[in-house]
Structures are given as C-alpha cells and as structure tokens.
Coordinates of N, CA and C in Angstrom, one line a residue:
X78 N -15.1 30.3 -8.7 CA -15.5 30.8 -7.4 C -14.4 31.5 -6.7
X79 N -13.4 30.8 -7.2 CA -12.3 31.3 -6.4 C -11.7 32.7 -6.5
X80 N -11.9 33.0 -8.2 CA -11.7 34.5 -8.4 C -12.6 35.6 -8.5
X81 N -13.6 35.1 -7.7 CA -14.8 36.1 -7.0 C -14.5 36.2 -5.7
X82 N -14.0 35.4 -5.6 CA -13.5 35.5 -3.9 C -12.0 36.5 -4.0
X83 N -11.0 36.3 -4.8 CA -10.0 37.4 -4.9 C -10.6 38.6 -5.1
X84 N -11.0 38.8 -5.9 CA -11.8 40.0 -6.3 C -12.5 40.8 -5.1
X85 N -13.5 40.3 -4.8 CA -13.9 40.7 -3.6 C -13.0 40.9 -2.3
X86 N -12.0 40.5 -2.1 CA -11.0 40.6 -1.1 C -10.3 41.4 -1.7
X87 N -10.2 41.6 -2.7 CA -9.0 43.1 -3.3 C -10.1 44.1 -3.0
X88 N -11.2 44.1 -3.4 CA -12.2 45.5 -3.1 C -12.5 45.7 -2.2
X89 N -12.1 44.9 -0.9 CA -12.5 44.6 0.5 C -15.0 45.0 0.4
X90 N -15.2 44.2 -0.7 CA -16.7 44.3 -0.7 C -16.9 43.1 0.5
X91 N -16.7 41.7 0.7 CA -17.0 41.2 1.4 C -18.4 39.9 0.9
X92 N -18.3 40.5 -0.3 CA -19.9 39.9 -0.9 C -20.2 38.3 -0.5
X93 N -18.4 37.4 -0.6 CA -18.8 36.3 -1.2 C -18.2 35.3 0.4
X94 N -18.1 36.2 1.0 CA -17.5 35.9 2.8 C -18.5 34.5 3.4
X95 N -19.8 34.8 3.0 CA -20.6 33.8 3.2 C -20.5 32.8 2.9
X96 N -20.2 32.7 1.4 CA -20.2 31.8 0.5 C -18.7 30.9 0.6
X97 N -17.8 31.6 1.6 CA -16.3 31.3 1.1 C -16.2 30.3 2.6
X98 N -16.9 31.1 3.8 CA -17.1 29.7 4.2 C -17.7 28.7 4.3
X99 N -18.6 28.7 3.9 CA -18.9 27.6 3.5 C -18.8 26.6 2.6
X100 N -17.7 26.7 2.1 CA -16.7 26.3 1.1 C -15.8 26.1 1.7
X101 N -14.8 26.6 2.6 CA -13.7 26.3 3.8 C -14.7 25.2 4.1
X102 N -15.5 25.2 4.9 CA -16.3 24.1 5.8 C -16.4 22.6 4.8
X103 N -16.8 22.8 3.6 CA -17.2 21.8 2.8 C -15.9 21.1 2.2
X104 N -14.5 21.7 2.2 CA -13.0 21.3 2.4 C -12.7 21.0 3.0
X105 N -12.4 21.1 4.4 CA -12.2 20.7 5.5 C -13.1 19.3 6.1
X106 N -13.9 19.2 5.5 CA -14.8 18.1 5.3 C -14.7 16.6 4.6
X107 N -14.5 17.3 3.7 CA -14.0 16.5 2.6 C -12.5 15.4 2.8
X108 N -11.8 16.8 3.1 CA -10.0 16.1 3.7 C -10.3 15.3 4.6
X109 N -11.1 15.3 5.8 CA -11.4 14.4 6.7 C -11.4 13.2 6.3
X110 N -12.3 13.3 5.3 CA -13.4 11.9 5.0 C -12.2 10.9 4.2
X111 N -11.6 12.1 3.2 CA -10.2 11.6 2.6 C -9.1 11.2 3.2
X112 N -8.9 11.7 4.6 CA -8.0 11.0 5.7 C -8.3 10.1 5.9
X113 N -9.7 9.6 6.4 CA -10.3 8.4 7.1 C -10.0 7.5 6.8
X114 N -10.1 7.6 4.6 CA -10.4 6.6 3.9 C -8.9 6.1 3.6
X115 N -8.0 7.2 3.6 CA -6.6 6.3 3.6 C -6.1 5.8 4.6
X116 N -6.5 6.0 6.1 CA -6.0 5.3 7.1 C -7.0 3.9 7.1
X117 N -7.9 3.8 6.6 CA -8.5 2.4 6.6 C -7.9 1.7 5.7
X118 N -7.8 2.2 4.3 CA -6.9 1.2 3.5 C -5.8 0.9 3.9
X119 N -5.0 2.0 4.5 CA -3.8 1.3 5.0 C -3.6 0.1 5.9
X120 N -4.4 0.4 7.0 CA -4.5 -0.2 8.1 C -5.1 -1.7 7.4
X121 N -6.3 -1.8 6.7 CA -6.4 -3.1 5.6 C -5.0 -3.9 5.3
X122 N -4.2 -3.3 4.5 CA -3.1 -3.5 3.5 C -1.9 -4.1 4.6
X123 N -1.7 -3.3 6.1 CA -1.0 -3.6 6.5 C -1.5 -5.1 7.6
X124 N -2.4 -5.4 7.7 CA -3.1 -6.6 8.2 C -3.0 -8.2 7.0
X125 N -2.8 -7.6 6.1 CA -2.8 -8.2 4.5 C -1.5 -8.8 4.6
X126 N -0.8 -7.6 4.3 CA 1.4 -7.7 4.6 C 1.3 -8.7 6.2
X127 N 0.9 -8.6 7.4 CA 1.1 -8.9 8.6 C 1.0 -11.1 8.3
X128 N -0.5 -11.0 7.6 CA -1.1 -12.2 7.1 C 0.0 -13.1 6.5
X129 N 0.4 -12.5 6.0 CA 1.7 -13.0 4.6 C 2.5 -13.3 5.3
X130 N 3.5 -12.7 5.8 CA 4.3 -12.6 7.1 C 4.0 -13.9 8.0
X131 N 2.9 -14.0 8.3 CA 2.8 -15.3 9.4 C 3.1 -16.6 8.1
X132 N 1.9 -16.2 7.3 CA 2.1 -18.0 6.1 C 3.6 -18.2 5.8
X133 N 4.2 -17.0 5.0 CA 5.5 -17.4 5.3 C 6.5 -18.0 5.5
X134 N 6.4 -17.7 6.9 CA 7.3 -18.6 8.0 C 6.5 -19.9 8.3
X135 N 5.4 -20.0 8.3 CA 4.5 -21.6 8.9 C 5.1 -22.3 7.4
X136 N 5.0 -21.6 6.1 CA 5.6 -22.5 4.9 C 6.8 -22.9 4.6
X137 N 7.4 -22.8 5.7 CA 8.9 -23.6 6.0 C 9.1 -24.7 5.7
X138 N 9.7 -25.5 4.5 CA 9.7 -27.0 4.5 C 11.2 -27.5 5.2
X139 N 10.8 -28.1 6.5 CA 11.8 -28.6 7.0 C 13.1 -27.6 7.5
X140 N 12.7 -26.4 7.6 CA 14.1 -25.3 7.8 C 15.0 -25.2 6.5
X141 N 14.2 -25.8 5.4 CA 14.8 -25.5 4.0 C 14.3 -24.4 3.4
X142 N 15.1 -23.7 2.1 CA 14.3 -22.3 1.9 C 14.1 -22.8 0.4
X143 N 13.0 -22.0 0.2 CA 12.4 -22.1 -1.3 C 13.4 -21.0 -2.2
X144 N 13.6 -21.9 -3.6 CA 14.6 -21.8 -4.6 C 14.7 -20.6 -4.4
X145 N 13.1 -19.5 -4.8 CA 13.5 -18.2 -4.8 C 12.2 -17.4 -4.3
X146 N 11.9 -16.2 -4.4 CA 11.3 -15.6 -3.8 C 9.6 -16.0 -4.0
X147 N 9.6 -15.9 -5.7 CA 8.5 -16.1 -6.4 C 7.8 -17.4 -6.2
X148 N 8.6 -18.4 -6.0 CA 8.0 -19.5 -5.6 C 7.3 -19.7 -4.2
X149 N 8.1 -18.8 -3.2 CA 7.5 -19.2 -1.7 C 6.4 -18.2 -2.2
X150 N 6.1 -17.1 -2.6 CA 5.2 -16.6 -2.9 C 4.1 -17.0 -3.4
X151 N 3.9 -18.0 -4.3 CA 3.1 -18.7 -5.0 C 2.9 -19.7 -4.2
X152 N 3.8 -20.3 -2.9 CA 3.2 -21.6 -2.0 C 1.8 -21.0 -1.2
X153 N 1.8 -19.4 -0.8 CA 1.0 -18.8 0.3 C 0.0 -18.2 -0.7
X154 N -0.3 -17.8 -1.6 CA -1.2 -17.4 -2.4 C -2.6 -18.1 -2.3
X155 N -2.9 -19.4 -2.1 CA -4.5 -19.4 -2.1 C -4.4 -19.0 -0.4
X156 N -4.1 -19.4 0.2 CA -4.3 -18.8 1.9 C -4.5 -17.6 1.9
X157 N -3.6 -16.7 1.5 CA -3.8 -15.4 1.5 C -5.1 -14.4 0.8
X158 N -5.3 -15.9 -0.3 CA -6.5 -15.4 -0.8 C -7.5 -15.0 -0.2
X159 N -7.9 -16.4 0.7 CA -8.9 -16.4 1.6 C -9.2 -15.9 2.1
X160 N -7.7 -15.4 3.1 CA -7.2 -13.9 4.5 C -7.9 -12.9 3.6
X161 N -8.0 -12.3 2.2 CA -7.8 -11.0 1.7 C -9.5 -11.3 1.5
X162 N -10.3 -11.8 1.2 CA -11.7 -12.2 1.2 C -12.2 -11.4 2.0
X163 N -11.6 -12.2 3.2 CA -12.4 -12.3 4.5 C -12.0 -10.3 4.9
X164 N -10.9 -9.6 4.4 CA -10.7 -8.7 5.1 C -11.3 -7.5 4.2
X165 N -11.8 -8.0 2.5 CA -12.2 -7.0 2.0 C -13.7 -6.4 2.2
X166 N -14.1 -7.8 3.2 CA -15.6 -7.2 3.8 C -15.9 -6.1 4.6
X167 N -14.8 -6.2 5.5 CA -14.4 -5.3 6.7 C -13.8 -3.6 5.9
X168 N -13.0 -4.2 4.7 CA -12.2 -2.6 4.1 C -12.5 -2.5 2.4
X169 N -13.5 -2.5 2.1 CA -14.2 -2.8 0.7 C -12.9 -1.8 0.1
X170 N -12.2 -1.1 0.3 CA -11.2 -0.2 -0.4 C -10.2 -0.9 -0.5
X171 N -9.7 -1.6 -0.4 CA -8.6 -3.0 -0.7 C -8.9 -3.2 -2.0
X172 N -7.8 -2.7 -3.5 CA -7.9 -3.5 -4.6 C -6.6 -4.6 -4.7
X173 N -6.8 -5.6 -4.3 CA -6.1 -6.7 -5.1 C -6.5 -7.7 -5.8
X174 N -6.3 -7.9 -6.9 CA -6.4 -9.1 -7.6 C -6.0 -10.7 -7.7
X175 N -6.3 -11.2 -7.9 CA -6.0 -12.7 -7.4 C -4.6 -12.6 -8.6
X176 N -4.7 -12.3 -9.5 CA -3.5 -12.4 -10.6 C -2.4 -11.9 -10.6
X177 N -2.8 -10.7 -9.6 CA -1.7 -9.7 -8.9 C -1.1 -9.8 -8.0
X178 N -1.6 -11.2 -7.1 CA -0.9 -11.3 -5.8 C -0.1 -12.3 -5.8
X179 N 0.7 -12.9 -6.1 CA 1.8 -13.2 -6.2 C 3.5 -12.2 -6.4
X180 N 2.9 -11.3 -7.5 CA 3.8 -10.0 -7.6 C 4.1 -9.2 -6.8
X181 N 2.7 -9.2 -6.0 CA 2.1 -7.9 -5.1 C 3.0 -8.5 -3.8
X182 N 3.2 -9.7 -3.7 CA 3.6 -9.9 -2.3 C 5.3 -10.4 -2.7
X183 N 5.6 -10.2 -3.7 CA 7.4 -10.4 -4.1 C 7.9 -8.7 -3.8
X184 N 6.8 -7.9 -4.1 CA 7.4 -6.0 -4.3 C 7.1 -6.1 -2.7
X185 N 6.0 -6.4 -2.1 CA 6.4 -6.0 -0.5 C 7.5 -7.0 0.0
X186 N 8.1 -8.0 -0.4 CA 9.4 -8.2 0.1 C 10.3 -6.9 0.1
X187 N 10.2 -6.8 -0.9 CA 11.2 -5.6 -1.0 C 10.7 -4.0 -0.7
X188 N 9.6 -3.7 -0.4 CA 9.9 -2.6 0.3 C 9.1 -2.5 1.7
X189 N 8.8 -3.4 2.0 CA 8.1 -3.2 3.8 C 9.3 -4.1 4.4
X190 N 9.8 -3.8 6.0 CA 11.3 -4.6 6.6 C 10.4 -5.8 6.8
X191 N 9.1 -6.1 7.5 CA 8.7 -7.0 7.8 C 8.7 -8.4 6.8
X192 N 7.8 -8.1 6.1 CA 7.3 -9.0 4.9 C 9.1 -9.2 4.2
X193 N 10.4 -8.3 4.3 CA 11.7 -9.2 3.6 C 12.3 -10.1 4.7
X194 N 11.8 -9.9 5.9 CA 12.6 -10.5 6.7 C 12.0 -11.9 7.1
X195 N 10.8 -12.0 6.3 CA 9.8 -13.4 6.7 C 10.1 -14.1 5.1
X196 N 10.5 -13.4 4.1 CA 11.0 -13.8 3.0 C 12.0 -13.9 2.9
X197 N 13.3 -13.8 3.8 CA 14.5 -14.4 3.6 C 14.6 -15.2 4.5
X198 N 13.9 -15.8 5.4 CA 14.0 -16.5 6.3 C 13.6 -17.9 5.0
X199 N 12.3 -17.6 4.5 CA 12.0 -19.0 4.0 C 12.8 -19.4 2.5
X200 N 13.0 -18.2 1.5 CA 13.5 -18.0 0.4 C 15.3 -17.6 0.5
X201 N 15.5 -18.3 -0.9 CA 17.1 -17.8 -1.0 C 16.7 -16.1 -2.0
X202 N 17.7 -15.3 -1.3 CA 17.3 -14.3 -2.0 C 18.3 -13.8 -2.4
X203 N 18.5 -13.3 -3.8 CA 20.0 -12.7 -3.8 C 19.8 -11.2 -3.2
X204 N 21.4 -11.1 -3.0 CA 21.8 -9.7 -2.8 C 22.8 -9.2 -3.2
X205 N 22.2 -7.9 -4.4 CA 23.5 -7.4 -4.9 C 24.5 -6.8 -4.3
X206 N 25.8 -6.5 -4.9 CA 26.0 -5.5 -4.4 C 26.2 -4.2 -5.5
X207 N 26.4 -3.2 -4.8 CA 26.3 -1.8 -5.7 C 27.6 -1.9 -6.5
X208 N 27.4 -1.6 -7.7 CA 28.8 -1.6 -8.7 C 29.2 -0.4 -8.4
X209 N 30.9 0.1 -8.3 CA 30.9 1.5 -8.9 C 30.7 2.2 -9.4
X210 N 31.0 3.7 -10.0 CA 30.3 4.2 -11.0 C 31.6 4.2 -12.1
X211 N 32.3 4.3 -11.7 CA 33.9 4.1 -12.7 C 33.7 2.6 -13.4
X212 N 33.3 1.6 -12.9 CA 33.4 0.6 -13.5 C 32.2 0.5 -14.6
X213 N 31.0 1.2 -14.8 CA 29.9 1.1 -15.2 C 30.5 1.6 -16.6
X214 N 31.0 2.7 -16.6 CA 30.9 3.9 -17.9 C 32.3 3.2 -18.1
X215 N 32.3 2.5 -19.5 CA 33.5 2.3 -20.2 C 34.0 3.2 -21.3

C-alpha cells in the first residue's frame, strides 16, 4: 500500500489520498492503544517493585542482614506472590512467573535505585570494584 501511495504522490494523481488517511488515522490509533498498554504495565510492575521494597525492609531479622541477596529474596517470595495475584487482576499484562520471581526480584536490585537500597539495607551485598584495564590484559 505504501508504494501506491509513493507512486501516486510522484504523479501528483492523488488516487490513494483517501485511502492514506485513513491509514494515518488507523496508526495513530493503534500507537495510542500501544502507549496505554505500556504505561499500564509499567505502572503494574512498578507497584510490584514498590511491594517488594516494603517486604524487604518488614523482613529484617533483628537489624541483622541476610547472608546474601538471593536469600532475602526467597524470604519475601510467597508474600509477593500474593501482592502479584491480587495486582494481575487489575493489569492482566503483568508476566511473572512464580519460578521467576525470585531472580526477577535479585535483577531489580540491581537496576531500579529503590528495590537496591531496600536490598542493602536487609542483605550483605558485595561490591566490586572496577579493575583497570592494564591489569586485565596480561
């Protein structure tokens, strides 16, 4: 369709003017619907991360931190289950899997600020430092 529409705009005929908007129209349409649907998953996912974030910190034993990441992660996991239940009725576009969330919530330590800073509060976590690049290449 598209090179009926070149065509016709190089021969200035005009034939397919009709047809081209409403094609614009049915794009612009579409993107919408396609915006909507990612700001609802997001906005899902980030209520999910927020969830985690509170268990967390409540899974504090005593102001002691869990050995490592993975473990405080696996203390909050049926809770979270529940929270992610209850929110996928509301955002049916939420995929997580019960098998995945444990993982799923060690990677948002590390890339949402919220969710690492509710994970180094309860978890020992290492931190590297960057090697040089002289020392790497022997």
């Amino acid at each position: 369709m598209q090179s009926l529409e070149v065509l016709s705009e190089s021969f200035g005929l005009g034939i397919y003017s009709y047809f081209s908007e409403d094609l614009n129209r049915l794009n612009r349409q579409r993107s919408e619907a396609a915006k909507k649907g990612i700001r609802t998953r997001s906005d899902g996912y980030a209520k999910i991360r927020q969830k985690a974030c509170e268990l967390l910190l409540e899974s504090n034993p005593n102001s002691l931190k869990w050995k490592n990441k993975t473990v405080a992660a696996k203390i909050i996991t049926e809770d979270l289950w529940g929270y992610i239940e209850l929110v996928k009725n509301k955002y049916p576009q939420i995929e997580i899997k019960y098998d995945d969330l444990t993982n799923k919530i060690v990677n948002w330590s590390r890339d949402y600020d919220d969710v690492r800073a509710a994970m180094e509060e309860v978890a020992i976590t290492r931190k590297y430092k960057k090697k040089n690049a002289k020392k790497r290449s022997k």
